[in-house]
Amino acid sequence: MSYQVKEIQTKPFEGQKPGTSGLRKRVKIFQQEHYTENFVQAIFDAVDPKGKTLVIGGDGRYYCPETVQTILKIGSANGVAKFIIGKDGILSTPAASNIIRKYKADGGILLTASHNPGGPNNDFGIKYNVSNGGPAPESVTNKIYEKTKSISTYKVIELPPIDLGKKGFSTYGPTNVEIIDSVSDYVQLLEDIFDFPLIKNFVQSRSNEFKVLFDGMHGVTGPYGHAIFVDALGLPESSVQNAIPLPDFGGGHPDPNLTYAHELVERVERDNIQFGAASDGDGDRNMIYGKGAFVTPSDSVAIIADWAAEAIPYFKKGGIHGLARSMPTSAQIDYVAKKKGLECHVVPTGWKFFGNLMDAGRLSICGEESFGTGSDHIREKDGVWAIVAWLNILAYANQQSPNELVGIKQLLEKHYAVYGRSFFSRYDYEEVSSEGAQKLVDALNEHISASSLAKTTHTSKSTGQKFTVAEVSNFDYTDPIDHSVSKNQGQVVRFDDGSRVVFRLSGTGSQGATVRMYVERYVPASAGPAELNKDTQEGLKGLIEVALEISKLREFLEREKPTVIT
Ligand code: G16
């Protein structure tokens, strides 16, 4: 079919700066004339796509199909040699990372606002990933942002839309297009990593006492979850729920935490389910929750790191070359690293900061408090991977102790008894005024420059515990591989008993500002089970009170209570 490259005049839009993970805004903003086109052209201006192969996939949220066609039009006009696209425009974020790596593509464009709600009045997002399969580093996203500020034209080839529902090969102008199955490569990847026969044998032989429930939250992972839990592991249909992806996630907030995944939590408790798990809109986050036992993401990655070399074939074969966490994540994984003599890196919030370490062979397993867990099998965090990792570990632990049922709770308690426990919780204040958030940041910065909080002692009114501030600082990071520097990645208040409170502005919200307060307190194994197995909020009560008081957070944000506690 003949085609013609057209240049369309445009003007820059303000605020097209990618955040923690891509550009996320309300759908209505993306729908403005030229808005999406500008950002897509800016990507191609920043990373010359001529002759390259790029992957396109999204979490199926509202405005994904239209945007796939927009990328085809602009990408073909800018010389993309080939697009590999998930059927119906669908690829979970981890599946897209896998496709980029497996088919040796030069990068990919992911259409997702992750765990943010979807639908015409909610959020959409566009994110560029590089050839290692991971989110573009800041050097690239900054370049994209610079391009958005000076853009004056974008190029298109206007041809009839491609049928995204038909697998196979076609062309769009000068560009080859391949529509692939969204699920099968990913299932194969997990089958190569984990001991599926062991898991299958465990879940089937103990099916009376060990029930499994996976909640797709109407995000992209439904079909992946079904393929793994029902088709591959032979679990009943009732072991997956909310497994049909919907453009508005069924009106829900597809974020797997205790607040938004309450349907899972309620069913686990009601039906006495030993193993419950949920994943988010685009499939990179996860929550593990069994009857009476919530696993914090910080504990989850520590436990996976602790068992992986023994229980999971991928690590049994390849070994573990270092661990890592984001700075606000609790230090639980550090204790595992220390015992096993492994390097443990602490990076800023954002999965993109793990990529260089993985590529350099210095990092195998990592996680973030924000319900992200993963490994060097791909370059994104991976919700379903983490869930299957837990099942693999539980199957293995039960094989080792055939006379008891080792569930999530038992595994946690065994872990604390060896390593002690970092009690951890995060308070989110969503969509607060940007001015209030700035005042909080400024006040903490003043304390940092004047050292005015150091050595002050604060007493919790309800518990009587005393906390003396050791130091307040800003977290800056120098990447050990490419030496790039990322400054001001969170303000940290350290206390002399090792407790810590971190304040950070979220980089993934689409409206106003979201302030996060992360609270952590370590209790050594010697404290004994009564202390170690306490409820999280009870274990942190005194510290939280002191943190709110010294930061004056409630006054600055004019909020008595957080929106979400995890
Ligand atoms: C993204 C990033 C994560 C980060 C999270 C929270 O996750 O990939 O690395 O921890 O945002 O970021 P923030 O605290 O800035 O909101 P996702 O699942 O939204 O892509």
Short mmCIF file of C-alpha atoms in Angstrom, two decimals, residues 72-555:
data_model
loop_
_atom_site.label_atom_id
_atom_site.label_comp_id
_atom_site.label_asym_id
_atom_site.label_seq_id
_atom_site.Cartn_x
_atom_site.Cartn_y
_atom_site.Cartn_z
CA LEU A 72 2.03 2.90 14.74
CA LYS A 73 1.34 6.06 12.75
CA ILE A 74 4.15 8.08 14.31
CA GLY A 75 6.60 5.22 14.66
CA SER A 76 6.32 4.15 11.03
CA ALA A 77 6.78 7.77 9.91
CA ASN A 78 9.91 7.96 12.05
CA GLY A 79 11.44 4.86 10.49
CA VAL A 80 10.72 2.05 12.97
CA ALA A 81 11.61 -1.19 11.17
CA LYS A 82 9.34 -3.50 13.14
CA PHE A 83 6.75 -3.38 15.87
CA ILE A 84 6.01 -6.47 17.98
CA ILE A 85 2.61 -5.95 19.58
CA GLY A 86 0.74 -8.01 22.16
CA LYS A 87 -2.63 -9.28 20.85
CA ASP A 88 -5.33 -6.66 21.44
CA GLY A 89 -2.52 -4.32 22.47
CA ILE A 90 -2.15 -6.26 25.73
CA LEU A 91 1.07 -7.16 27.51
CA SER A 92 1.59 -7.05 31.26
CA THR A 93 4.60 -4.90 32.17
CA PRO A 94 6.73 -7.95 33.10
CA ALA A 95 5.60 -9.79 29.94
CA ALA A 96 6.63 -6.77 27.85
CA SER A 97 10.04 -6.73 29.53
CA ASN A 98 10.41 -10.42 28.72
CA ILE A 99 9.39 -9.92 25.08
CA ILE A 100 11.93 -7.11 24.61
CA ARG A 101 14.69 -9.36 25.95
CA LYS A 102 13.61 -12.63 24.36
CA TYR A 103 13.14 -11.22 20.86
CA LYS A 104 16.16 -8.89 21.19
CA ALA A 105 14.09 -5.79 20.47
CA ASP A 106 15.68 -2.36 20.84
CA GLY A 107 13.10 -1.20 23.35
CA GLY A 108 9.39 -0.83 23.87
CA ILE A 109 6.53 1.50 24.64
CA LEU A 110 4.31 0.41 27.52
CA LEU A 111 0.84 1.87 27.88
CA THR A 112 0.01 1.80 31.54
CA ALA A 113 -0.56 3.92 34.61
CA SER A 114 0.13 0.79 36.65
CA HIS A 115 -2.00 0.62 39.79
CA ASN A 116 -3.78 3.94 39.18
CA PRO A 117 -7.52 3.64 38.40
CA GLY A 118 -8.57 3.56 34.74
CA GLY A 119 -11.53 4.67 32.63
CA PRO A 120 -12.45 7.90 30.83
CA ASN A 121 -12.20 9.96 34.02
CA ASN A 122 -9.11 8.31 35.45
CA ASP A 123 -5.50 7.73 34.48
CA PHE A 124 -3.49 6.72 31.47
CA GLY A 125 0.26 6.44 31.05
CA ILE A 126 3.06 5.98 28.54
CA LYS A 127 6.46 4.63 29.43
CA TYR A 128 9.55 3.91 27.36
CA ASN A 129 11.67 0.84 28.09
CA VAL A 130 15.18 0.28 26.75
CA SER A 131 16.81 -2.76 25.17
CA ASN A 132 17.56 -4.54 28.47
CA GLY A 133 13.77 -4.67 28.97
CA GLY A 134 13.78 -2.17 31.83
CA PRO A 135 12.35 1.32 32.24
CA ALA A 136 14.46 4.00 30.58
CA PRO A 137 17.02 5.52 32.94
CA GLU A 138 16.81 9.20 33.91
CA SER A 139 19.34 10.16 31.23
CA VAL A 140 16.80 9.02 28.62
CA THR A 141 13.62 10.27 30.33
CA ASN A 142 15.24 13.70 30.83
CA LYS A 143 16.07 13.80 27.14
CA ILE A 144 12.46 12.92 26.26
CA TYR A 145 11.25 15.70 28.56
CA GLU A 146 13.62 18.22 26.92
CA LYS A 147 12.22 17.26 23.52
CA THR A 148 8.63 17.81 24.72
CA LYS A 149 9.56 21.37 25.63
CA SER A 150 10.64 22.41 22.14
CA ILE A 151 8.55 20.20 19.84
CA SER A 152 7.02 22.00 16.84
CA THR A 153 6.00 19.14 14.51
CA TYR A 154 5.37 15.42 14.56
CA LYS A 155 5.39 12.96 11.69
CA VAL A 156 2.64 10.52 10.77
CA ILE A 157 1.72 7.99 8.15
CA GLU A 158 -2.08 7.83 7.93
CA LEU A 159 -3.19 4.31 6.99
CA PRO A 160 -6.22 2.24 8.04
CA PRO A 161 -5.79 0.93 11.62
CA ILE A 162 -4.18 -2.47 12.14
CA ASP A 163 -6.45 -5.23 13.48
CA LEU A 164 -4.86 -5.83 16.88
CA GLY A 165 -7.00 -8.91 17.51
CA LYS A 166 -5.39 -10.98 14.74
CA LYS A 167 -2.09 -12.72 15.53
CA GLY A 168 0.48 -12.84 12.75
CA PHE A 169 2.50 -10.68 10.39
CA SER A 170 1.48 -7.59 8.41
CA THR A 171 2.90 -4.22 7.42
CA TYR A 172 2.05 -0.65 8.23
CA GLY A 173 3.61 1.50 5.51
CA PRO A 174 7.33 0.76 5.63
CA THR A 175 7.11 -0.96 9.02
CA ASN A 176 6.71 -4.68 9.69
CA VAL A 177 4.17 -5.55 12.33
CA GLU A 178 3.91 -8.79 14.28
CA ILE A 179 0.99 -9.41 16.62
CA ILE A 180 1.90 -12.03 19.20
CA ASP A 181 0.15 -14.02 21.90
CA SER A 182 0.23 -11.92 25.09
CA VAL A 183 0.56 -14.78 27.55
CA SER A 184 2.45 -17.85 26.26
CA ASP A 185 6.06 -16.52 26.31
CA TYR A 186 5.57 -15.36 29.88
CA VAL A 187 4.18 -18.70 31.07
CA GLN A 188 7.13 -20.46 29.48
CA LEU A 189 9.52 -18.07 31.25
CA LEU A 190 8.04 -18.89 34.66
CA GLU A 191 8.04 -22.63 33.90
CA ASP A 192 11.78 -22.34 33.23
CA ILE A 193 12.39 -20.51 36.52
CA PHE A 194 10.27 -22.38 39.06
CA ASP A 195 9.73 -25.99 40.09
CA PHE A 196 6.23 -26.37 38.66
CA PRO A 197 6.01 -30.15 39.29
CA LEU A 198 6.85 -29.59 42.99
CA ILE A 199 4.28 -26.80 43.34
CA LYS A 200 1.63 -28.77 41.48
CA ASN A 201 2.16 -31.82 43.64
CA PHE A 202 1.99 -29.72 46.82
CA VAL A 203 -1.16 -27.71 45.98
CA GLN A 204 -2.96 -30.80 44.74
CA SER A 205 -1.97 -33.23 47.47
CA ARG A 206 -2.72 -30.73 50.25
CA SER A 207 -5.76 -29.16 48.58
CA ASN A 208 -7.99 -29.74 51.64
CA GLU A 209 -5.81 -27.72 54.00
CA PHE A 210 -4.00 -25.39 51.57
CA LYS A 211 -6.36 -23.40 49.37
CA VAL A 212 -5.05 -20.83 46.88
CA LEU A 213 -6.76 -17.66 45.67
CA PHE A 214 -5.37 -15.29 43.05
CA ASP A 215 -7.04 -11.91 42.47
CA GLY A 216 -6.35 -10.19 39.14
CA MET A 217 -8.23 -7.05 40.29
CA HIS A 218 -9.59 -6.81 36.73
CA GLY A 219 -6.12 -5.79 35.62
CA VAL A 220 -3.99 -7.32 32.93
CA THR A 221 -2.87 -10.41 34.89
CA GLY A 222 -6.18 -12.31 34.79
CA PRO A 223 -5.27 -14.35 31.68
CA TYR A 224 -1.70 -14.88 32.95
CA GLY A 225 -3.01 -16.00 36.35
CA HIS A 226 -5.53 -18.34 34.75
CA ALA A 227 -2.87 -19.89 32.51
CA ILE A 228 -0.58 -20.50 35.47
CA PHE A 229 -2.83 -21.33 38.40
CA VAL A 230 -5.64 -23.15 36.60
CA ASP A 231 -4.10 -24.53 33.38
CA ALA A 232 -0.52 -25.25 34.49
CA LEU A 233 -0.95 -26.00 38.21
CA GLY A 234 -4.36 -27.63 37.88
CA LEU A 235 -6.07 -25.52 40.55
CA PRO A 236 -9.87 -25.13 40.36
CA GLU A 237 -11.47 -22.19 38.50
CA SER A 238 -12.54 -20.80 41.87
CA SER A 239 -8.88 -20.17 42.72
CA VAL A 240 -8.82 -17.09 40.47
CA GLN A 241 -11.10 -14.09 40.84
CA ASN A 242 -11.56 -10.77 39.03
CA ALA A 243 -9.57 -12.38 36.23
CA ILE A 244 -11.17 -10.62 33.29
CA PRO A 245 -9.22 -7.48 32.35
CA LEU A 246 -11.53 -4.45 32.06
CA PRO A 247 -10.68 -0.99 30.68
CA ASP A 248 -11.81 0.62 33.95
CA PHE A 249 -10.74 -2.28 36.21
CA GLY A 250 -14.39 -2.73 37.12
CA GLY A 251 -14.41 0.73 38.70
CA GLY A 252 -11.85 -0.37 41.29
CA HIS A 253 -8.40 0.82 42.23
CA PRO A 254 -6.16 -1.99 40.95
CA ASP A 255 -3.51 -1.64 43.65
CA PRO A 256 -2.81 -4.81 45.64
CA ASN A 257 -2.68 -3.60 49.22
CA LEU A 258 -4.83 -4.09 52.30
CA THR A 259 -7.09 -1.17 51.41
CA TYR A 260 -7.75 -1.73 47.73
CA ALA A 261 -7.54 -5.54 47.65
CA HIS A 262 -10.09 -5.84 50.46
CA GLU A 263 -12.22 -8.30 48.44
CA LEU A 264 -9.31 -10.75 48.47
CA VAL A 265 -8.61 -10.17 52.16
CA GLU A 266 -12.26 -10.75 53.09
CA ARG A 267 -12.55 -13.98 51.07
CA VAL A 268 -9.25 -15.32 52.42
CA GLU A 269 -10.46 -14.79 55.99
CA ARG A 270 -14.00 -16.02 55.38
CA ASP A 271 -13.08 -19.14 53.40
CA ASN A 272 -10.03 -20.03 55.47
CA ILE A 273 -7.64 -19.68 52.53
CA GLN A 274 -4.00 -20.38 53.33
CA PHE A 275 -2.57 -18.58 50.32
CA GLY A 276 -4.07 -15.44 48.81
CA ALA A 277 -2.34 -13.12 46.37
CA ALA A 278 -3.19 -10.19 44.13
CA SER A 279 -1.54 -8.29 41.34
CA ASP A 280 -2.08 -4.76 40.06
CA GLY A 281 -3.36 -3.13 36.85
CA ASP A 282 -0.25 -3.85 34.76
CA GLY A 283 0.95 -6.92 36.64
CA ASP A 284 4.20 -5.71 38.15
CA ARG A 285 3.03 -5.41 41.77
CA ASN A 286 1.91 -8.14 44.15
CA MET A 287 0.50 -8.70 47.58
CA ILE A 288 0.82 -11.95 49.53
CA TYR A 289 -1.88 -12.50 52.12
CA GLY A 290 -2.80 -15.76 53.84
CA LYS A 291 -5.37 -16.40 56.57
CA GLY A 292 -4.36 -14.07 59.43
CA ALA A 293 -1.04 -13.23 57.81
CA PHE A 294 -0.16 -10.21 55.72
CA VAL A 295 3.34 -10.21 54.27
CA THR A 296 4.83 -6.74 53.95
CA PRO A 297 6.66 -6.34 50.64
CA SER A 298 9.87 -5.69 52.60
CA ASP A 299 9.53 -9.05 54.35
CA SER A 300 8.45 -10.75 51.14
CA VAL A 301 11.66 -9.97 49.26
CA ALA A 302 13.78 -10.89 52.31
CA ILE A 303 12.09 -14.29 52.58
CA ILE A 304 12.40 -14.98 48.85
CA ALA A 305 16.10 -14.04 49.05
CA ASP A 306 16.54 -16.31 52.05
CA TRP A 307 15.07 -19.43 50.40
CA ALA A 308 15.75 -18.90 46.70
CA ALA A 309 19.09 -20.69 46.34
CA GLU A 310 17.65 -23.77 48.02
CA ALA A 311 14.12 -23.89 46.64
CA ILE A 312 13.97 -22.20 43.23
CA PRO A 313 15.68 -23.93 40.28
CA TYR A 314 16.67 -20.67 38.52
CA PHE A 315 18.77 -19.59 41.53
CA LYS A 316 19.90 -23.13 42.38
CA LYS A 317 21.47 -23.24 38.94
CA GLY A 318 22.62 -19.64 38.50
CA GLY A 319 23.37 -18.65 42.08
CA ILE A 320 22.56 -15.34 43.72
CA HIS A 321 24.79 -12.41 42.79
CA GLY A 322 23.75 -9.70 45.18
CA LEU A 323 20.51 -8.37 46.63
CA ALA A 324 18.97 -4.90 46.64
CA ARG A 325 16.10 -2.77 47.86
CA SER A 326 14.88 0.77 47.42
CA MET A 327 15.88 3.14 50.20
CA PRO A 328 12.46 3.42 51.91
CA THR A 329 12.09 -0.40 51.93
CA SER A 330 12.88 -1.93 55.33
CA ALA A 331 16.30 -3.38 56.06
CA GLN A 332 14.94 -6.95 56.49
CA ILE A 333 16.71 -8.06 53.31
CA ASP A 334 19.98 -6.53 54.58
CA TYR A 335 20.02 -9.06 57.44
CA VAL A 336 19.64 -11.92 54.96
CA ALA A 337 22.42 -10.49 52.78
CA LYS A 338 24.72 -10.16 55.78
CA LYS A 339 24.18 -13.75 56.92
CA LYS A 340 24.74 -15.09 53.42
CA GLY A 341 27.73 -12.84 52.68
CA LEU A 342 26.00 -11.11 49.76
CA GLU A 343 26.25 -7.53 48.54
CA CYS A 344 23.06 -5.56 49.30
CA HIS A 345 22.49 -2.35 47.34
CA VAL A 346 20.21 0.47 48.42
CA VAL A 347 18.85 2.50 45.50
CA PRO A 348 16.30 5.32 45.15
CA THR A 349 12.62 4.50 44.62
CA GLY A 350 12.07 3.33 41.04
CA TRP A 351 12.69 -0.05 39.45
CA LYS A 352 14.87 1.62 36.80
CA PHE A 353 17.63 1.97 39.42
CA PHE A 354 18.09 -1.83 39.63
CA GLY A 355 18.75 -2.30 35.91
CA ASN A 356 22.43 -1.35 35.74
CA LEU A 357 23.29 -3.58 38.70
CA MET A 358 21.48 -6.53 37.10
CA ASP A 359 23.16 -5.96 33.73
CA ALA A 360 26.53 -5.87 35.52
CA GLY A 361 25.83 -9.23 37.20
CA ARG A 362 25.76 -7.75 40.69
CA LEU A 363 22.11 -8.17 41.50
CA SER A 364 19.80 -11.18 41.41
CA ILE A 365 16.84 -10.48 43.73
CA CYS A 366 15.40 -7.14 44.77
CA GLY A 367 12.27 -5.48 46.02
CA GLU A 368 10.51 -2.34 47.02
CA GLU A 369 8.10 -1.55 49.81
CA SER A 370 5.63 -0.41 47.14
CA PHE A 371 4.59 -4.02 46.52
CA GLY A 372 7.26 -4.63 43.91
CA THR A 373 9.39 -7.77 43.96
CA GLY A 374 11.50 -9.32 41.25
CA SER A 375 14.76 -10.66 39.96
CA ASP A 376 17.17 -10.48 37.06
CA HIS A 377 15.00 -12.81 34.94
CA ILE A 378 13.62 -9.58 33.41
CA ARG A 379 14.13 -5.86 34.10
CA GLU A 380 10.75 -4.99 35.62
CA LYS A 381 9.26 -6.01 38.90
CA ASP A 382 7.01 -8.99 38.45
CA GLY A 383 3.82 -9.62 40.42
CA VAL A 384 3.02 -13.13 39.20
CA TRP A 385 6.70 -14.15 39.52
CA ALA A 386 6.64 -13.14 43.20
CA ILE A 387 3.41 -15.06 43.81
CA VAL A 388 4.77 -18.22 42.18
CA ALA A 389 8.07 -17.73 44.07
CA TRP A 390 6.11 -17.87 47.33
CA LEU A 391 4.24 -20.99 46.23
CA ASN A 392 7.53 -22.62 45.22
CA ILE A 393 9.10 -21.78 48.59
CA LEU A 394 6.07 -23.02 50.52
CA ALA A 395 5.99 -26.24 48.50
CA TYR A 396 9.68 -26.75 49.24
CA ALA A 397 9.36 -25.88 52.95
CA ASN A 398 6.53 -28.39 53.27
CA GLN A 399 8.58 -31.04 51.52
CA GLN A 400 11.29 -30.42 54.15
CA SER A 401 8.79 -30.57 57.06
CA PRO A 402 6.21 -33.15 55.97
CA ASN A 403 4.62 -33.47 59.41
CA GLU A 404 3.32 -29.93 59.74
CA LEU A 405 1.62 -27.53 57.38
CA VAL A 406 3.99 -24.63 56.75
CA GLY A 407 1.81 -21.72 55.67
CA ILE A 408 2.59 -18.05 55.25
CA LYS A 409 2.32 -17.32 58.97
CA GLN A 410 4.67 -20.13 59.96
CA LEU A 411 7.20 -19.06 57.35
CA LEU A 412 7.15 -15.47 58.64
CA GLU A 413 7.56 -16.56 62.25
CA LYS A 414 10.45 -18.87 61.39
CA HIS A 415 12.11 -15.98 59.55
CA TYR A 416 11.76 -13.50 62.42
CA ALA A 417 13.08 -16.07 64.87
CA VAL A 418 16.34 -16.20 62.90
CA TYR A 419 16.79 -12.62 61.68
CA GLY A 420 14.73 -10.48 64.04
CA ARG A 421 12.05 -8.27 62.54
CA SER A 422 11.97 -4.83 61.02
CA PHE A 423 8.45 -3.64 61.69
CA PHE A 424 7.49 -1.52 58.70
CA SER A 425 4.53 0.54 57.60
CA ARG A 426 3.81 3.25 55.04
CA TYR A 427 1.34 6.09 55.46
CA ASP A 428 0.12 7.67 52.20
CA TYR A 429 -1.46 11.11 52.07
CA GLU A 430 -2.91 11.16 48.57
CA GLU A 431 -3.81 14.21 46.50
CA VAL A 432 -2.86 16.79 49.13
CA SER A 433 -2.12 20.37 48.11
CA SER A 434 1.25 20.81 46.43
CA GLU A 435 1.93 23.87 48.62
CA GLY A 436 1.36 21.91 51.83
CA ALA A 437 3.64 19.12 50.61
CA GLN A 438 6.32 21.66 49.71
CA LYS A 439 6.10 23.24 53.17
CA LEU A 440 6.70 19.84 54.76
CA VAL A 441 9.73 19.24 52.53
CA ASP A 442 11.09 22.75 53.21
CA ALA A 443 10.71 22.37 56.97
CA LEU A 444 12.59 19.05 56.91
CA ASN A 445 15.30 20.61 54.75
CA GLU A 446 15.69 23.40 57.29
CA HIS A 447 16.17 20.80 60.01
CA ILE A 448 18.79 19.14 57.83
CA SER A 449 20.77 22.32 57.19
CA ALA A 450 20.51 23.61 60.79
CA SER A 451 20.92 20.15 62.40
CA SER A 452 18.09 21.33 64.65
CA LEU A 453 16.55 17.93 65.34
CA ALA A 454 19.70 15.95 66.03
CA LYS A 455 20.03 14.73 69.63
CA THR A 456 16.48 15.80 70.56
CA THR A 457 14.48 13.17 72.44
CA HIS A 458 10.76 12.60 71.87
CA THR A 459 8.39 10.57 74.01
CA SER A 460 5.33 8.78 72.68
CA LYS A 461 2.31 9.78 74.75
CA SER A 462 0.56 6.46 74.33
CA THR A 463 3.42 3.98 74.76
CA GLY A 464 5.93 6.03 76.77
CA GLN A 465 8.73 4.95 74.40
CA LYS A 466 11.53 7.48 73.95
CA PHE A 467 13.16 8.13 70.59
CA THR A 468 16.30 10.25 70.24
CA VAL A 469 17.07 11.62 66.78
CA ALA A 470 20.55 10.65 65.59
CA GLU A 471 20.54 12.42 62.23
CA VAL A 472 18.28 13.91 59.55
CA SER A 473 19.52 13.70 55.96
CA ASN A 474 18.61 13.73 52.31
CA PHE A 475 19.16 10.52 50.36
CA ASP A 476 21.43 11.00 47.34
CA TYR A 477 22.53 8.08 45.16
CA THR A 478 25.47 7.47 42.90
CA ASP A 479 24.96 4.53 40.55
CA PRO A 480 27.95 2.19 41.11
CA ILE A 481 27.98 1.20 37.43
CA ASP A 482 27.54 4.38 35.37
CA HIS A 483 28.21 6.82 38.26
CA SER A 484 25.11 8.89 37.48
CA VAL A 485 23.91 10.87 40.49
CA SER A 486 20.29 11.17 41.68
CA LYS A 487 19.80 13.74 44.40
CA ASN A 488 17.06 14.42 46.98
CA GLN A 489 15.44 11.01 46.87
CA GLY A 490 13.77 11.27 50.27
CA GLN A 491 14.38 12.76 53.69
CA VAL A 492 15.47 10.35 56.36
CA VAL A 493 15.16 10.79 60.14
CA ARG A 494 17.32 8.24 61.95
CA PHE A 495 16.95 7.51 65.64
CA ASP A 496 19.71 6.22 67.85
CA ASP A 497 17.96 2.87 68.46
CA GLY A 498 18.18 2.19 64.70
CA SER A 499 14.54 3.16 63.99
CA ARG A 500 13.93 5.29 60.96
CA VAL A 501 11.29 7.49 59.36
CA VAL A 502 11.44 8.54 55.71
CA PHE A 503 9.42 11.26 53.99
CA ARG A 504 9.06 11.30 50.21
CA LEU A 505 6.88 12.82 47.54
CA SER A 506 5.40 10.21 45.22
CA GLY A 507 6.40 10.41 41.57
CA THR A 508 3.45 8.42 40.24
CA GLY A 509 0.38 10.47 41.16
CA SER A 510 -1.53 12.34 38.48
CA GLN A 511 -3.20 15.03 40.58
CA GLY A 512 -1.91 17.33 43.37
CA ALA A 513 0.84 15.78 45.50
CA THR A 514 1.05 12.50 47.37
CA VAL A 515 3.22 12.39 50.47
CA ARG A 516 4.53 9.08 51.76
CA MET A 517 5.79 8.50 55.28
CA TYR A 518 7.71 5.25 55.79
CA VAL A 519 8.25 4.02 59.34
CA GLU A 520 10.61 1.26 60.44
CA ARG A 521 11.66 -0.19 63.80
CA TYR A 522 13.92 -3.21 64.33
CA VAL A 523 13.35 -5.79 67.04
CA PRO A 524 16.13 -8.40 67.42
CA ALA A 525 15.41 -12.14 67.42
CA SER A 526 16.41 -12.24 71.10
CA ALA A 527 13.25 -10.26 71.98
CA GLY A 528 11.30 -13.53 71.65
CA PRO A 529 8.08 -14.50 69.86
CA ALA A 530 5.70 -12.30 71.88
CA GLU A 531 7.49 -9.15 70.70
CA LEU A 532 8.41 -10.40 67.24
CA ASN A 533 4.96 -11.59 66.23
CA LYS A 534 3.06 -8.49 67.27
CA ASP A 535 0.67 -6.72 64.97
CA THR A 536 2.59 -4.22 62.79
CA GLN A 537 0.69 -1.10 63.80
CA GLU A 538 1.03 -2.05 67.46
CA GLY A 539 4.77 -2.56 67.04
CA LEU A 540 5.13 0.88 65.44
CA LYS A 541 2.59 2.92 67.39
CA GLY A 542 5.02 4.99 69.45
CA LEU A 543 7.35 5.73 66.57
CA ILE A 544 4.50 6.81 64.27
CA GLU A 545 3.25 9.23 66.89
CA VAL A 546 6.70 10.76 67.25
CA ALA A 547 7.22 10.95 63.48
CA LEU A 548 3.96 12.84 62.98
CA GLU A 549 4.79 15.20 65.80
CA ILE A 550 8.33 16.15 64.82
CA SER A 551 7.54 16.54 61.10
CA LYS A 552 4.33 18.53 61.78
CA LEU A 553 2.96 16.58 58.84
CA ARG A 554 -0.70 16.90 59.86
CA GLU A 555 -0.44 20.67 60.17
#
